[in-house]
PDB file of C-alpha atoms in Angstrom:
ATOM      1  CA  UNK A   1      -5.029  25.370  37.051  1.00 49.00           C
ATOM      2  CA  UNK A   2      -2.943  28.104  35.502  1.00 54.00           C
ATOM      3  CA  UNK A   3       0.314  27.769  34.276  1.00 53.00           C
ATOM      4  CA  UNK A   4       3.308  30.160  35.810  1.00 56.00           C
ATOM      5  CA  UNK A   5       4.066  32.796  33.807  1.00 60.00           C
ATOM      6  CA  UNK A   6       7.327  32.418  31.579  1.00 56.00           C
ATOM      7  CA  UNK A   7       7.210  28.288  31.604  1.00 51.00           C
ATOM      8  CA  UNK A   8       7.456  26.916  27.976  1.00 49.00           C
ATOM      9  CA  UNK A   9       4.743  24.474  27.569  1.00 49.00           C
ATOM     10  CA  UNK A  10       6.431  20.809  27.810  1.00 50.00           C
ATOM     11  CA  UNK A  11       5.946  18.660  25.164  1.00 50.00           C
ATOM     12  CA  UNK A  12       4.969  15.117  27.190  1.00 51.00           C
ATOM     13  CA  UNK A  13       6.191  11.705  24.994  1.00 60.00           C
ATOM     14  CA  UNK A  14       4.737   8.749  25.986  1.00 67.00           C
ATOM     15  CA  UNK A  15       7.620   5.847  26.883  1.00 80.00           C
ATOM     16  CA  UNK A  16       8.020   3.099  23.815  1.00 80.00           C
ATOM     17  CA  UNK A  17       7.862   0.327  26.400  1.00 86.00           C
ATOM     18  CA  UNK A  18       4.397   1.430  27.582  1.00 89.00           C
ATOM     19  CA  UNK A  19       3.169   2.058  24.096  1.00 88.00           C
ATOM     20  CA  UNK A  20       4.327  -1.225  23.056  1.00 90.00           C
ATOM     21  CA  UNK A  21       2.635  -3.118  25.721  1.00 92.00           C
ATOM     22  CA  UNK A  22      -0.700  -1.578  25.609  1.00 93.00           C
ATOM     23  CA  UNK A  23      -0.691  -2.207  22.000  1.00 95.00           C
ATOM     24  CA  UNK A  24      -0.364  -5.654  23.083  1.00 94.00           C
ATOM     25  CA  UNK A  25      -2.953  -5.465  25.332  1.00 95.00           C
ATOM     26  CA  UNK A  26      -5.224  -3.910  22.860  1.00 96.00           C
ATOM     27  CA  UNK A  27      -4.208  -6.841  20.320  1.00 96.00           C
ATOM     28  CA  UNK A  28      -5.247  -9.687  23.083  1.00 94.00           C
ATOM     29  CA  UNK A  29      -8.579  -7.784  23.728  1.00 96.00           C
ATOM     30  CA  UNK A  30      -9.265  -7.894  20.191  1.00 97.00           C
ATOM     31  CA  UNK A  31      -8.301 -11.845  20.130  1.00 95.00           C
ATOM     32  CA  UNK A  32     -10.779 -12.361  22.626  1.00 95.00           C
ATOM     33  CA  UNK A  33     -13.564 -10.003  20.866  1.00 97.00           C
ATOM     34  CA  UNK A  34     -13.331 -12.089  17.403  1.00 96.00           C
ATOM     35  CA  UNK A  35     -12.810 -15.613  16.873  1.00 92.00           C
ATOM     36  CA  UNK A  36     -11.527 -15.061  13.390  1.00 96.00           C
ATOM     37  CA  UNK A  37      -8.215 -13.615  12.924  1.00 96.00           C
ATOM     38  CA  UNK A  38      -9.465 -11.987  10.129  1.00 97.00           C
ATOM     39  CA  UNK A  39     -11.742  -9.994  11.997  1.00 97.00           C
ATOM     40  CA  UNK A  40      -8.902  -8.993  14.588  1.00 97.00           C
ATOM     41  CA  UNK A  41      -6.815  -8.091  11.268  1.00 97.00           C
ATOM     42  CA  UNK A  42      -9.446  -6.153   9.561  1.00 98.00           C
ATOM     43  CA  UNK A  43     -10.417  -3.925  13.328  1.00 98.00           C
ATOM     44  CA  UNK A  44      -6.572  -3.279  13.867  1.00 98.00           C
ATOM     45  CA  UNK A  45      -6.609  -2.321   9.551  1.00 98.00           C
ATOM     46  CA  UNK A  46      -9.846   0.248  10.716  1.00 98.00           C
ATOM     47  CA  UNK A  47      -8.390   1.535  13.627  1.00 97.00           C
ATOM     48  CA  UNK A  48      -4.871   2.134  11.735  1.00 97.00           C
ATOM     49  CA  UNK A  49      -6.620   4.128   9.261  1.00 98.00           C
ATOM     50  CA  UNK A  50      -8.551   6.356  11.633  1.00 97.00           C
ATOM     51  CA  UNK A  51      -5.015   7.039  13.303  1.00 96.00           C
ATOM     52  CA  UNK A  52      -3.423   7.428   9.965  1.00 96.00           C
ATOM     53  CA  UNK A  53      -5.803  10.027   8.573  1.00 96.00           C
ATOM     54  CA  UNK A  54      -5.531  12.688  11.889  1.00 95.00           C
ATOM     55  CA  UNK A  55      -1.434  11.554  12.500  1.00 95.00           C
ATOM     56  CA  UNK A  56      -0.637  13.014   8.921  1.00 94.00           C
ATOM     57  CA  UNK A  57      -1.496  16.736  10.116  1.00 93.00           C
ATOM     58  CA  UNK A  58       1.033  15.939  12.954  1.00 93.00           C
ATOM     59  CA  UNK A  59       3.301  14.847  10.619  1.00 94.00           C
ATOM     60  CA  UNK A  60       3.313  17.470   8.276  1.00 93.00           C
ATOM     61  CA  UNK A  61       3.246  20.199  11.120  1.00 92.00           C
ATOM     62  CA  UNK A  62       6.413  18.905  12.861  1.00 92.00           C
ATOM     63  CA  UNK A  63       8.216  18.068   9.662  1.00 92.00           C
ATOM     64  CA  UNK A  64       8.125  20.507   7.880  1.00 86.00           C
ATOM     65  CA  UNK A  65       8.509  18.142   4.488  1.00 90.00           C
ATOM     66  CA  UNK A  66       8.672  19.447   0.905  1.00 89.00           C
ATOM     67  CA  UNK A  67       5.926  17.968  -1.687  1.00 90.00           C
ATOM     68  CA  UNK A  68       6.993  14.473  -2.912  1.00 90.00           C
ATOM     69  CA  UNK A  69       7.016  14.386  -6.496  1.00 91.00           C
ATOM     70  CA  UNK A  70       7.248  10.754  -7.191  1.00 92.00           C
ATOM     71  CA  UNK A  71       6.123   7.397  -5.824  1.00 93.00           C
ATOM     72  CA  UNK A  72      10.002   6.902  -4.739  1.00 92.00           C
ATOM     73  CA  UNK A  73      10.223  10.431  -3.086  1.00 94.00           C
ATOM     74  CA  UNK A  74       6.743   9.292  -0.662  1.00 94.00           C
ATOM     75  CA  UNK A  75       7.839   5.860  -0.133  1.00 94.00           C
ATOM     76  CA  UNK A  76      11.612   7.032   1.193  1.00 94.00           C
ATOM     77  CA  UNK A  77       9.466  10.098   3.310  1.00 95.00           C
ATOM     78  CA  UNK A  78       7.181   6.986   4.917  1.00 95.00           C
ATOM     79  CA  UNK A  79      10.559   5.316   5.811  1.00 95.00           C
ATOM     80  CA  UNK A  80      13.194   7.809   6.835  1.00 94.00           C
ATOM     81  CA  UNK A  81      11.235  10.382   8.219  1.00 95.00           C
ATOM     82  CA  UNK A  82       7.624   9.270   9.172  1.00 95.00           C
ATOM     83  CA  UNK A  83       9.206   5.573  10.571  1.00 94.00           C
ATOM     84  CA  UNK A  84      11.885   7.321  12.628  1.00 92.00           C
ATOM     85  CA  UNK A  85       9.872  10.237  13.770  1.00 92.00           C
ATOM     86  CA  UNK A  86       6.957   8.059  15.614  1.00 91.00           C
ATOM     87  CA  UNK A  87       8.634   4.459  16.134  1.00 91.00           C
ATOM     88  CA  UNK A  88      11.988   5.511  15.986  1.00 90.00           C
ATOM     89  CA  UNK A  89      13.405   2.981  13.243  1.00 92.00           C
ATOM     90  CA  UNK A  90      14.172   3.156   9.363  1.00 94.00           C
ATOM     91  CA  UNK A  91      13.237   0.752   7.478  1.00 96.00           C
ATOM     92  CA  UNK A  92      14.809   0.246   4.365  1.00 96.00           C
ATOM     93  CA  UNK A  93      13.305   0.773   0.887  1.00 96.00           C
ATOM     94  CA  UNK A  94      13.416  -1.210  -1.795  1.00 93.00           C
ATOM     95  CA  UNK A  95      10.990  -0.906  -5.069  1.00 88.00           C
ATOM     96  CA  UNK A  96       9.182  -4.497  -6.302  1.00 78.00           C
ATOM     97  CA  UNK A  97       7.909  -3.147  -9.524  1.00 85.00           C
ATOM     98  CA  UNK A  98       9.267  -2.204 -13.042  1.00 84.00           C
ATOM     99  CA  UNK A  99       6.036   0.924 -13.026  1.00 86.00           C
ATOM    100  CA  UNK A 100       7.370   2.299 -10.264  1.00 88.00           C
ATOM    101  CA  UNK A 101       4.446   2.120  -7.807  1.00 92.00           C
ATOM    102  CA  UNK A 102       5.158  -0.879  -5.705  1.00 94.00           C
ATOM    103  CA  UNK A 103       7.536  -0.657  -3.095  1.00 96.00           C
ATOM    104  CA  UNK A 104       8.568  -2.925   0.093  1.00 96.00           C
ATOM    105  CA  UNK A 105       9.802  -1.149   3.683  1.00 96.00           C
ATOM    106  CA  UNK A 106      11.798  -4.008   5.530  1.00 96.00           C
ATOM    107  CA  UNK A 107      12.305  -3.565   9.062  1.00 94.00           C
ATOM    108  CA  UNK A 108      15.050  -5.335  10.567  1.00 90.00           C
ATOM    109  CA  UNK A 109      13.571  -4.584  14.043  1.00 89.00           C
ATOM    110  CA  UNK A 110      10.049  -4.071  14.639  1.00 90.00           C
ATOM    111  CA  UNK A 111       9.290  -2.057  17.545  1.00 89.00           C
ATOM    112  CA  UNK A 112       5.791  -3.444  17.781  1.00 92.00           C
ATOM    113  CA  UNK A 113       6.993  -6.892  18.829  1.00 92.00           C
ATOM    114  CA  UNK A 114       9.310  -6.346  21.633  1.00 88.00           C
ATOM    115  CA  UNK A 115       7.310  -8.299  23.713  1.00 88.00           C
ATOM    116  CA  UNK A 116       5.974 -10.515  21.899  1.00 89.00           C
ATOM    117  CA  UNK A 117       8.292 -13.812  20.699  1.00 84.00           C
ATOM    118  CA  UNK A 118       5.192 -15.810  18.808  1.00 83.00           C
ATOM    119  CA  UNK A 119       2.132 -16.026  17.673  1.00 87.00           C
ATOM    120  CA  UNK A 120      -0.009 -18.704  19.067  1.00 86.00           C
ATOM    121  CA  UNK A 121      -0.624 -21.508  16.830  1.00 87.00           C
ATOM    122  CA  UNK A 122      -4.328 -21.243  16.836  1.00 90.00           C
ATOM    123  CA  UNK A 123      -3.894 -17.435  16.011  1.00 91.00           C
ATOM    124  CA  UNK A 124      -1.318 -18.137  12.630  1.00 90.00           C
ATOM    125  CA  UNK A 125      -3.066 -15.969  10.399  1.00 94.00           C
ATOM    126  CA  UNK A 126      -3.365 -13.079  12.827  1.00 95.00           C
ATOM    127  CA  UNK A 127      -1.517  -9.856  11.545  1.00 96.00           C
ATOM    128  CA  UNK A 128      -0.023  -8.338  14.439  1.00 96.00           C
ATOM    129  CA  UNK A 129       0.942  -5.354  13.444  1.00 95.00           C
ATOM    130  CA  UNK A 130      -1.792  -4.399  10.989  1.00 97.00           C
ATOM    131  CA  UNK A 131      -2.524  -1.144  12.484  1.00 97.00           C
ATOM    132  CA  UNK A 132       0.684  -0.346  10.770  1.00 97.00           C
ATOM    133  CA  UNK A 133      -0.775  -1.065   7.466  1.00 97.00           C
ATOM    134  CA  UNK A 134      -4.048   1.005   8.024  1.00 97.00           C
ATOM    135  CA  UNK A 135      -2.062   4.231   9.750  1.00 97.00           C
ATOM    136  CA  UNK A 136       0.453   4.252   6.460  1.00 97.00           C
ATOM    137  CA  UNK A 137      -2.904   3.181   4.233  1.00 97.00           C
ATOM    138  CA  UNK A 138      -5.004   6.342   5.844  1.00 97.00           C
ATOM    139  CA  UNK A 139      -2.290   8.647   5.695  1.00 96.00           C
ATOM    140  CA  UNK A 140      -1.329   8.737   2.368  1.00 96.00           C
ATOM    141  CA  UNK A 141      -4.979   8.845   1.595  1.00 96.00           C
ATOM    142  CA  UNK A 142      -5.070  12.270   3.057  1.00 95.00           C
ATOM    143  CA  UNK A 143      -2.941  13.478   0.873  1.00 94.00           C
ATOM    144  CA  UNK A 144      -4.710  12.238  -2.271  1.00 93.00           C
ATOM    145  CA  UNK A 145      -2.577   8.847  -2.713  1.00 94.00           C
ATOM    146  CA  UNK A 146      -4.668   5.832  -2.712  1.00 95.00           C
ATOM    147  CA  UNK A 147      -2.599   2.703  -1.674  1.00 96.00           C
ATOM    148  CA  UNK A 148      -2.853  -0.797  -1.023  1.00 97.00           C
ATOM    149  CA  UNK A 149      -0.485  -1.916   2.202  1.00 97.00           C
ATOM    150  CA  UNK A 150      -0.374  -4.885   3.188  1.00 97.00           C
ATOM    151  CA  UNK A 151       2.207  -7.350   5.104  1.00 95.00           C
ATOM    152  CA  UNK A 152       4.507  -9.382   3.143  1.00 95.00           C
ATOM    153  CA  UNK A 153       6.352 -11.059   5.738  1.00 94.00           C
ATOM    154  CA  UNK A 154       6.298 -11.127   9.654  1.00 93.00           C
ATOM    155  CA  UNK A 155       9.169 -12.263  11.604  1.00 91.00           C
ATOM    156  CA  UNK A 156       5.971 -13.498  14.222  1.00 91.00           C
ATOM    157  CA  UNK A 157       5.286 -15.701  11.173  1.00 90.00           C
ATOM    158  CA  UNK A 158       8.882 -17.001  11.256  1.00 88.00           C
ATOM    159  CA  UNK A 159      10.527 -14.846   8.017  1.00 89.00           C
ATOM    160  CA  UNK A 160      13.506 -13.171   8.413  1.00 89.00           C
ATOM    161  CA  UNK A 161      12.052  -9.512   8.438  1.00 91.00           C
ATOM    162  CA  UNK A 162       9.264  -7.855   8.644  1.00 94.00           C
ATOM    163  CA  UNK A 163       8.306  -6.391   5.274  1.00 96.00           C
ATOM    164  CA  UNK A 164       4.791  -4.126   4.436  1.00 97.00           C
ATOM    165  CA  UNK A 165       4.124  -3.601   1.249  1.00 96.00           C
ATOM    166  CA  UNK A 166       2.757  -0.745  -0.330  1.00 97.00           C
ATOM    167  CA  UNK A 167       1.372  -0.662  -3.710  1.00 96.00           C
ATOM    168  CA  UNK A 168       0.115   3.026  -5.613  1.00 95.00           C
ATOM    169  CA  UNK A 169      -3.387   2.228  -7.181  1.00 92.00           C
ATOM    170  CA  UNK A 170      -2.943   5.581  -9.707  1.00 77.00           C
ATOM    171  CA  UNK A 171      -0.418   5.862 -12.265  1.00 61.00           C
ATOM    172  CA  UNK A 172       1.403   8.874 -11.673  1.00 53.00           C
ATOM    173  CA  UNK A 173      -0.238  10.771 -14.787  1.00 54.00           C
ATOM    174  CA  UNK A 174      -2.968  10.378 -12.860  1.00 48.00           C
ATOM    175  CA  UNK A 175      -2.025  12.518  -9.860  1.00 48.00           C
ATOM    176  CA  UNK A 176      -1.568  15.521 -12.851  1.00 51.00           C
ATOM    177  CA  UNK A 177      -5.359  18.271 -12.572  1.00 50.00           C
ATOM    178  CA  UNK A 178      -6.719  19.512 -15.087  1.00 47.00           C
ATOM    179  CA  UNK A 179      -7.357  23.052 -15.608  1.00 43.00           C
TER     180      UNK A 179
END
């Protein structure tokens, strides 16, 4: 089928609702795959990553970001502009470490979970949301930052937000080349 002449290509978003609740279909597959929440945890952590590392050319395409020249800089870029670009919240940033390469993004509201009140309690080490953790994890990757990100708290766990942590495994002398 062609297109008619003169009509601007439309750029098709899918609905958050839908999203939310095939990711929630896609987590209670995986709960019935593995009998180990760790298993379910580490697949959503793969998966994440695979996103992560093809969603940062989208990201820097439609962004149209500057270079980040500090841990802070990234970590603030993750939140305000990654966060609200594809799930359409900012979490706030606050840094955990006197180095400066450990920092915490707190969502009040997790779009993830708007479905979801509980985890079971046979499931109470399940990380929901871990795909989170991997997509962040693999994007930053791309751009030559290796990270650790992991969940601190989970309000599906009963804290009062939902906080992923993201640690910087190089010192930032270490980012410097060499010529």
């Amino acid at each position: 089928m062609s297109r008619p002449p003169g009509r601007k290509q439309e750029n098709h978003k899918i609905s958050r609702e839908l999203f939310v609740l095939t990711y929630g279909a896609l987590v209670a597959q995986l709960c019935k795959d593995y009998e180990k929440d760790e298993d379910v945890n580490a697949c959503l952590d793969r998966m994440g990553y695979s996103i992560g590392i093809r969603l940062i050319d989208d990201f820097l395409a439609r962004s149209a970001v500057k270079k980040c020249r500090s841990y802070s800089e990234t970590a603030d870029m993750i939140a305000q502009v990654a966060f609200k670009m594809y799930l359409g919240v900012t979490p706030s940033v606050s840094c955990s470490s006197a180095t400066g390469n450990e920092f915490s993004l707190i969502l009040d509201k997790n779009p993830l979970v708007d479905f979801v009140e509980e985890l079971p309690a046979e499931r109470a080490s399940l990380c929901y949301c871990n795909l989170l953790c991997g997509v962040i994890r693999g994007a930053l990757e791309m751009v030559h930052l290796a990270a650790e990100v992991t969940f601190l708290q989970d309000r599906l766990k009963g804290d009062a937000v939902t906080e992923i942590g993201i640690t910087f495994l190089r010192k930032p002398e270490d980012r410097k080349h060499r010529r």
